[in-house]
PDB file of C-alpha atoms in Angstrom:
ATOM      1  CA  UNK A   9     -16.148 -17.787 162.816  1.00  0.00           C
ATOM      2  CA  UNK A  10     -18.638 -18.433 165.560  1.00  0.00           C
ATOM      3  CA  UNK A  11     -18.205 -21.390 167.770  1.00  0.00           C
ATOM      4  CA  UNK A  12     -21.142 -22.881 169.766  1.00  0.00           C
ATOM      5  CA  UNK A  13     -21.449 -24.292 173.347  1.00  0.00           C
ATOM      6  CA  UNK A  14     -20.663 -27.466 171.649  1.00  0.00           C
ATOM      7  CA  UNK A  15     -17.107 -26.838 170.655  1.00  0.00           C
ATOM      8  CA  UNK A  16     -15.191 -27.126 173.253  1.00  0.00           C
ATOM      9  CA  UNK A  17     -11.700 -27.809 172.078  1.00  0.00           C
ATOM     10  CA  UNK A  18     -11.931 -24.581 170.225  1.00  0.00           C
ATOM     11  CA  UNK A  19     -13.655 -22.585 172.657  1.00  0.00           C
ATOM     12  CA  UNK A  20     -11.408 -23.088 174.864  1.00  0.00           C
ATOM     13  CA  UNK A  21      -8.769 -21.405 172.977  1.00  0.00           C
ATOM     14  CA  UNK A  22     -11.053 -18.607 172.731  1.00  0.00           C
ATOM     15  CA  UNK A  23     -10.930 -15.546 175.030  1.00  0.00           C
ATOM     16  CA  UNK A  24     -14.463 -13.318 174.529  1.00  0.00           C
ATOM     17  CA  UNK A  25     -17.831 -13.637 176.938  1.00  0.00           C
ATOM     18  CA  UNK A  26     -20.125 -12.916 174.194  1.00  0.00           C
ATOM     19  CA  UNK A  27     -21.503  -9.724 175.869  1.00  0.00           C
ATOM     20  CA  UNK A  28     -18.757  -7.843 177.989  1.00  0.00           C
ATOM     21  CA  UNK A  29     -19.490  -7.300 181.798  1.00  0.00           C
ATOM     22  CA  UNK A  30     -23.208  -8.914 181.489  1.00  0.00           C
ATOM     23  CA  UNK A  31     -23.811 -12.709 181.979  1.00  0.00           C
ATOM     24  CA  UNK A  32     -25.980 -14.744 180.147  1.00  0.00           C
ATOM     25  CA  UNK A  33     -28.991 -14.457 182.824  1.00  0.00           C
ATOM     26  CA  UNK A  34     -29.349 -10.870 181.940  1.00  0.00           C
ATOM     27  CA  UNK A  35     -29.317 -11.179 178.408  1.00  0.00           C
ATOM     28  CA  UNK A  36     -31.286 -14.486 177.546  1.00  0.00           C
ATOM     29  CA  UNK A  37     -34.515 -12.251 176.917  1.00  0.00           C
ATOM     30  CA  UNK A  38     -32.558  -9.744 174.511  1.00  0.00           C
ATOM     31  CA  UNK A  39     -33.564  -9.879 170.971  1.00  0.00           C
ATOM     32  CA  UNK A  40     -31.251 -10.307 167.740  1.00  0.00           C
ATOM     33  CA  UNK A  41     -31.721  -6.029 167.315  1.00  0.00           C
ATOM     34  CA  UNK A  42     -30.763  -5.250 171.101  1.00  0.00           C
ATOM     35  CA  UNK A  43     -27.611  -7.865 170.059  1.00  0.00           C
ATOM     36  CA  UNK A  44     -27.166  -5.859 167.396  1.00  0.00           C
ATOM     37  CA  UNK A  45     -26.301  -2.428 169.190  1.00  0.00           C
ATOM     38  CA  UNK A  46     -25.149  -3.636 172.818  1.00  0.00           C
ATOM     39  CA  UNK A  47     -23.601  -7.189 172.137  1.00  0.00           C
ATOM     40  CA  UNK A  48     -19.548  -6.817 172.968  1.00  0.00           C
ATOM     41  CA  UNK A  49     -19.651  -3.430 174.431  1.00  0.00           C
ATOM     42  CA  UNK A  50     -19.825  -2.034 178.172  1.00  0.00           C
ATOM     43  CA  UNK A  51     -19.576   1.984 178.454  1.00  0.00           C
ATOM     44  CA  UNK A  52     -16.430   2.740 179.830  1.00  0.00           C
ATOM     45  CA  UNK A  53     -17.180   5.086 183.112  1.00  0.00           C
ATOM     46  CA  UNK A  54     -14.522   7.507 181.710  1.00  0.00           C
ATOM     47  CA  UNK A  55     -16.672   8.366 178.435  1.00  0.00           C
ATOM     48  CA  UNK A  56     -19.874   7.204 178.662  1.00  0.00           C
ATOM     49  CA  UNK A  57     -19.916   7.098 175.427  1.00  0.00           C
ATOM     50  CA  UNK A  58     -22.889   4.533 174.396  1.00  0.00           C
ATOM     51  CA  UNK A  59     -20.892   3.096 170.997  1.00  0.00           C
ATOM     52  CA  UNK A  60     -17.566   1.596 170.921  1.00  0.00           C
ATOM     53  CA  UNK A  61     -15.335   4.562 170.623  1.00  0.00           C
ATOM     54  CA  UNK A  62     -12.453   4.463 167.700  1.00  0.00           C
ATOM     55  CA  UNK A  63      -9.100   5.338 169.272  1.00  0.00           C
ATOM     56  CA  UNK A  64      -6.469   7.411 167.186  1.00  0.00           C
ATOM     57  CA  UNK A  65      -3.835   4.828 168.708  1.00  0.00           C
ATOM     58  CA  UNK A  66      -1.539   2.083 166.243  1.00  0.00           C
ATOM     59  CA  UNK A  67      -0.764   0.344 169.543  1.00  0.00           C
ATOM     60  CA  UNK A  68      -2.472  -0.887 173.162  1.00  0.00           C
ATOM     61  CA  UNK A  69      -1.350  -2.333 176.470  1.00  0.00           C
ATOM     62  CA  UNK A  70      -2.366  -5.908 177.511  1.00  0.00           C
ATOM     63  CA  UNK A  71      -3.155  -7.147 180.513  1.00  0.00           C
ATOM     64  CA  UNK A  72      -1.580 -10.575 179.545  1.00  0.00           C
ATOM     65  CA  UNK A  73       0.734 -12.318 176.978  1.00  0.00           C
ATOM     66  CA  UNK A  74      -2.356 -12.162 174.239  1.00  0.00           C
ATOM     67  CA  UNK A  75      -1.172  -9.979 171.496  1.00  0.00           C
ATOM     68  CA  UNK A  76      -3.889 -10.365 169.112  1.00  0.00           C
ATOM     69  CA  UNK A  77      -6.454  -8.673 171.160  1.00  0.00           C
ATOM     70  CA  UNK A  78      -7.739  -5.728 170.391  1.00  0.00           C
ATOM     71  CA  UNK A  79     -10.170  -3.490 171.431  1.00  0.00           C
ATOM     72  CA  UNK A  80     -12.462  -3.111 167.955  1.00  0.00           C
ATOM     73  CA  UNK A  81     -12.161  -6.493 167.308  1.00  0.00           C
ATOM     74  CA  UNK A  82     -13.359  -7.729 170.603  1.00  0.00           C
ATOM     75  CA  UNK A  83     -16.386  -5.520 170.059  1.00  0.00           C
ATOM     76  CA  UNK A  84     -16.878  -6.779 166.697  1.00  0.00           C
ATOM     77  CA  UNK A  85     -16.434 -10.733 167.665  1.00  0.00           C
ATOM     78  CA  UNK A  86     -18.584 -10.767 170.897  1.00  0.00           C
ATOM     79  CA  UNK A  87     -21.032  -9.146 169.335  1.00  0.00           C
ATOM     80  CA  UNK A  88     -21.156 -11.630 166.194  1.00  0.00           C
ATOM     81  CA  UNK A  89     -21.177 -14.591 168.678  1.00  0.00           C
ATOM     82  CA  UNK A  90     -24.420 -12.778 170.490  1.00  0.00           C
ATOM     83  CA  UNK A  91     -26.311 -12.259 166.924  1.00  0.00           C
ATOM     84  CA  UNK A  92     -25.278 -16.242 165.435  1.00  0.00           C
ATOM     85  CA  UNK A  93     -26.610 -17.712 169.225  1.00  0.00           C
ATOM     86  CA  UNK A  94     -22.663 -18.786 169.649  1.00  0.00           C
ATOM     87  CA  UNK A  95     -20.361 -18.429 172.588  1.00  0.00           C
ATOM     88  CA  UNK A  96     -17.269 -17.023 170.827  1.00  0.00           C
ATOM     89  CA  UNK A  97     -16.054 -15.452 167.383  1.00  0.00           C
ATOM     90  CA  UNK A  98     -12.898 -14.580 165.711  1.00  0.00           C
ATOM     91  CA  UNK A  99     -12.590 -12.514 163.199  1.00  0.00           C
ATOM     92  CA  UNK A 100      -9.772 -12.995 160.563  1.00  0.00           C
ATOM     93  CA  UNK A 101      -8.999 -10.731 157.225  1.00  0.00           C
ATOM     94  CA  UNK A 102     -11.220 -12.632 154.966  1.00  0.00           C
ATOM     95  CA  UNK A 103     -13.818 -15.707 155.143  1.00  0.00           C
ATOM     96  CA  UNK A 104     -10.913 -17.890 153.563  1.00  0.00           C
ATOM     97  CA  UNK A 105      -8.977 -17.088 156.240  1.00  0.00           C
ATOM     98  CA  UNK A 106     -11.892 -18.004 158.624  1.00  0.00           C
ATOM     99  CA  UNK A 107     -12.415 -21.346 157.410  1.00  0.00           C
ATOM    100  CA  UNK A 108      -8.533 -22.258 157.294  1.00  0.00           C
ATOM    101  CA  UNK A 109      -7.929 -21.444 160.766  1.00  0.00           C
ATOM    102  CA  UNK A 110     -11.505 -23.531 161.623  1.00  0.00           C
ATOM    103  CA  UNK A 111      -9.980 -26.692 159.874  1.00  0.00           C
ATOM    104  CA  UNK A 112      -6.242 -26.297 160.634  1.00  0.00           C
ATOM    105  CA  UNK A 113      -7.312 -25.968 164.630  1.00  0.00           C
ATOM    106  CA  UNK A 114      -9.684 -29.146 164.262  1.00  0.00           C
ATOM    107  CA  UNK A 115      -7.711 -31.440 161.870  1.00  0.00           C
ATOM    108  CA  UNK A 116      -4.462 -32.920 162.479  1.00  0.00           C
ATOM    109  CA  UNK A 117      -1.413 -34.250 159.965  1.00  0.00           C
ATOM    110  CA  UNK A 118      -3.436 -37.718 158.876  1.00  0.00           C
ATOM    111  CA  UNK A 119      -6.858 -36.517 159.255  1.00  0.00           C
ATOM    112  CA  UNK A 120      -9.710 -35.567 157.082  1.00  0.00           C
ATOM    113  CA  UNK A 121     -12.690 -33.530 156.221  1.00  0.00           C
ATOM    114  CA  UNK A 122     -15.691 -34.535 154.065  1.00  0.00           C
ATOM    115  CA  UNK A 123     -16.821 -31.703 151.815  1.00  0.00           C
ATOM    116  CA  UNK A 124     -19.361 -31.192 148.969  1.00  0.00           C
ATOM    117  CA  UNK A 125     -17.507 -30.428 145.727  1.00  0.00           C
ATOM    118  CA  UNK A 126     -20.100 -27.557 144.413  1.00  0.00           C
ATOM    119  CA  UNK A 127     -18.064 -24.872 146.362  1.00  0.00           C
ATOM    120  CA  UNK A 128     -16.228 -21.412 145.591  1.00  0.00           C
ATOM    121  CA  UNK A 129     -13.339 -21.361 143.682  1.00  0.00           C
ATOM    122  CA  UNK A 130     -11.012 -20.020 146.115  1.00  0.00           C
ATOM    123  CA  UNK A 131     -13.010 -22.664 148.997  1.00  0.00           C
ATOM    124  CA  UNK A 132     -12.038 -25.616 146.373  1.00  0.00           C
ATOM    125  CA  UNK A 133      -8.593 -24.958 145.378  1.00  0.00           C
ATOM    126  CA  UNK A 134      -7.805 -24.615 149.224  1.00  0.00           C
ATOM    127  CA  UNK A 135      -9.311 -27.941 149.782  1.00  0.00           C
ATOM    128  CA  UNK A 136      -8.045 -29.227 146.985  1.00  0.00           C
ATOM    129  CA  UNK A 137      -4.421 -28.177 146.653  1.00  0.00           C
ATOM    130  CA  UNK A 138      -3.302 -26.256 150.340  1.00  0.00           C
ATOM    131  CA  UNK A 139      -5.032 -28.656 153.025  1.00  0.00           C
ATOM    132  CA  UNK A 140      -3.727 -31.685 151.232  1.00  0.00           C
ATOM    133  CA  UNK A 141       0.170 -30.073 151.160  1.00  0.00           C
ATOM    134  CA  UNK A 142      -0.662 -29.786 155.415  1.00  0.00           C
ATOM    135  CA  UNK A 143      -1.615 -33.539 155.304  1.00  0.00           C
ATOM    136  CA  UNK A 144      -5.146 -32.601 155.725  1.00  0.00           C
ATOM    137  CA  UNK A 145      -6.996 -35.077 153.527  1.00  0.00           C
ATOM    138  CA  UNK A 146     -10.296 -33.301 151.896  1.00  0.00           C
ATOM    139  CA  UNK A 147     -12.693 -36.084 150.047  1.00  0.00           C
ATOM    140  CA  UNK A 148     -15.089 -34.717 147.900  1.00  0.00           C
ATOM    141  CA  UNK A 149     -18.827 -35.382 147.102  1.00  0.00           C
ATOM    142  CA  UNK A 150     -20.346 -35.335 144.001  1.00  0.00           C
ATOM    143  CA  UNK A 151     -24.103 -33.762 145.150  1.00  0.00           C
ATOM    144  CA  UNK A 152     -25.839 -33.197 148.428  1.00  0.00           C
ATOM    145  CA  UNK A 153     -27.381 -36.343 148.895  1.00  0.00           C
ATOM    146  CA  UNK A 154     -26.370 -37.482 153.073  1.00  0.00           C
ATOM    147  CA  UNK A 155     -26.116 -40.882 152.521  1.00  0.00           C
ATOM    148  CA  UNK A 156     -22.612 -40.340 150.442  1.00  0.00           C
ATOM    149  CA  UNK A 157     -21.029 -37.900 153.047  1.00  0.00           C
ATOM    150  CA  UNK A 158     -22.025 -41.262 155.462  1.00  0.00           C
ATOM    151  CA  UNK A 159     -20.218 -43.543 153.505  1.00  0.00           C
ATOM    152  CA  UNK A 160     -17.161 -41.232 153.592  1.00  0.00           C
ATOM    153  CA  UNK A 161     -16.420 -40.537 157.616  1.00  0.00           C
ATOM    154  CA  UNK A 162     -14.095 -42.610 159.525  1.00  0.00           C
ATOM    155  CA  UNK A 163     -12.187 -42.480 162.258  1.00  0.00           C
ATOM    156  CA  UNK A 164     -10.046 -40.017 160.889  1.00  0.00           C
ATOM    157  CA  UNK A 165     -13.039 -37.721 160.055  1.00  0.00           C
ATOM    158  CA  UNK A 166     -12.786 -34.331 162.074  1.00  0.00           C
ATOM    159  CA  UNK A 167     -15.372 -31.864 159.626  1.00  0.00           C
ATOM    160  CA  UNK A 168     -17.939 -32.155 157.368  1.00  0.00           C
ATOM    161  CA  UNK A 169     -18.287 -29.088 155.014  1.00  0.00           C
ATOM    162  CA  UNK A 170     -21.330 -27.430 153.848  1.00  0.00           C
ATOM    163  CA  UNK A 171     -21.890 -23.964 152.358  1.00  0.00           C
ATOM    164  CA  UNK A 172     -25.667 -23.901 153.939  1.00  0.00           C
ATOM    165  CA  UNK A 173     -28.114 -20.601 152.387  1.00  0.00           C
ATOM    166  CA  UNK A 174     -25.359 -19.509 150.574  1.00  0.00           C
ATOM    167  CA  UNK A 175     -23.230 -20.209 153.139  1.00  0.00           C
ATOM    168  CA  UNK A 176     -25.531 -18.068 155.300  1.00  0.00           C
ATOM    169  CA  UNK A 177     -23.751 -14.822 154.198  1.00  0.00           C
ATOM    170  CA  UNK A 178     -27.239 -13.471 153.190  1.00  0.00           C
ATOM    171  CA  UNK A 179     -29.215 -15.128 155.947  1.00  0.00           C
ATOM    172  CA  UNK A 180     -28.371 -12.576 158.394  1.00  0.00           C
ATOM    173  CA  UNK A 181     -31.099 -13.054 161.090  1.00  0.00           C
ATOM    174  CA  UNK A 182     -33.254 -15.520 158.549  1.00  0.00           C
ATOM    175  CA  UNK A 183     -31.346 -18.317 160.205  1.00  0.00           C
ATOM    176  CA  UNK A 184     -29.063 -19.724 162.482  1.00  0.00           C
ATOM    177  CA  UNK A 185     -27.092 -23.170 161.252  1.00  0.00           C
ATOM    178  CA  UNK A 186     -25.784 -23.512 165.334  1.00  0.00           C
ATOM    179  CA  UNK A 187     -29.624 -23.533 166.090  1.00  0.00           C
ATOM    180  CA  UNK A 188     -29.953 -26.345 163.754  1.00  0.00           C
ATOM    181  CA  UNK A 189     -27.134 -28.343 164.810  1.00  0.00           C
ATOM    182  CA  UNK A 190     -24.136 -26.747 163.406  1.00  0.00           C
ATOM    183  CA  UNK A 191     -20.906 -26.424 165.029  1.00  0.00           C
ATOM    184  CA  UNK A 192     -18.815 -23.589 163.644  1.00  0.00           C
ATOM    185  CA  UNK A 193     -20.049 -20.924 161.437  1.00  0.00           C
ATOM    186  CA  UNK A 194     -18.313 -18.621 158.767  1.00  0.00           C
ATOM    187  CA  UNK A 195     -19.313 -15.416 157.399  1.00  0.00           C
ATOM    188  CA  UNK A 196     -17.684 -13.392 154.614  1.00  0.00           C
ATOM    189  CA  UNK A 197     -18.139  -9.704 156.449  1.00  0.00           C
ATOM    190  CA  UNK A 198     -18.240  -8.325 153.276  1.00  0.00           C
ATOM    191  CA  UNK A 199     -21.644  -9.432 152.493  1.00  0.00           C
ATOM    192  CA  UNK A 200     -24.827  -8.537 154.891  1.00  0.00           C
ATOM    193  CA  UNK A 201     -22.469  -7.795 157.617  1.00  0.00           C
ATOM    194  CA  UNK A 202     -20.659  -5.078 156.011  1.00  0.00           C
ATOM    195  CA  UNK A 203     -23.844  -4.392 153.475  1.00  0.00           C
ATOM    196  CA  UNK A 204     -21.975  -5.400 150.434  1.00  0.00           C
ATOM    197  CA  UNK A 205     -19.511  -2.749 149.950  1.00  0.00           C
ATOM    198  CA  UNK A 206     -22.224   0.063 150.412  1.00  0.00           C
ATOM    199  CA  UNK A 207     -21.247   0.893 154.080  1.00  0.00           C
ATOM    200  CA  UNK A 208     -17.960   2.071 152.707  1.00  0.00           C
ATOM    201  CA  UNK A 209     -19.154   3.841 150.158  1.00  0.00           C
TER     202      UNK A 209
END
């Protein structure tokens, strides 16, 4: 999930700077491929070492209470945020998971979200049947035309939900939804991120 400068209640449960030991001054000329290979990591002065070394380790020290910090998933994150134009990422086992923790961390016991109804199976049936048993109200729309999401929001409303380019998990650097108004984003890393499978192949 990426989060723009927009979302502040999440954000600020959010612990990455989107490029680590560089502020955004120094970077605002960088391009989406520079992103790609420096966004999220500093060399450490002990190696050098220009990508993010892998560590035979199963456990590391924190400076803090966080416990779900880690050092190849802050990498990872920070430099998602830098290639979606977002502040912050987290990255979670699967894009289900994503969008859950998006809407559970936005929507309260009595709220809702609006959502089209032409979704994935696994998107529906969590809308459908696990937000509902949270008392997360989803209501559905029949189409895409804006005028029936309007009609839907009230004061309860916290989301609207659109899968956007297919859900931009092929857009890839073809577009942007937080450049276009968009709030929270939420890839599937299986798909141009992690080239489909073929990267672990």
């Amino acid at each position: 999930m990426i989060y723009d400068n927009q979302s502040t209640y999440i954000k600020s449960k959010i612990r990455n700077k989107v490029l680590d030991g560089k502020d955004r001054k120094e970077t605002e000329n960088f391009q989406f491929e520079t992103f790609q290979l420096h966004a999220g990591h500093t060399p450490s002065i002990a190696t050098r070492a220009r990508a993010a070394p892998i560590y035979a380790t199963t456990s590391f020290t924190f400076e803090s209470a966080e416990h779900a910090a880690n050092v190849f998933g802050a990498v990872f994150e920070q430099r998602m945020a830098a290639l979606e134009g977002g502040t912050n990422a987290i990255s979670t086992s699967s894009g289900q998971a994503a969008q859950f923790v998006a809407i559970s961390t936005i929507c309260s016991i009595g709220d809702n979200i609006i959502s089209t109804s032409c979704l994935y199976g696994g998107t529906y049936i969590q809308f459908k049947v696990t937000l509902p048993r949270l008392g997360i109200n989803v209501k559905f729309v029949q189409g895409d035309d804006p005028e029936e999401f309007s009609r839907l929001i009230d004061d309860k409303t916290r989301a609207i939900y659109l899968p956007v380019i297919v859900d931009n998990t092929f857009g890839g650097y073809l577009i942007k939804p937080i450049e276009h108004g968009a709030n929270i984003v939420v890839h599937s890393a299986m798909k141009w991120i992690g080239g489909h499978g073929t990267t672990r192949q």
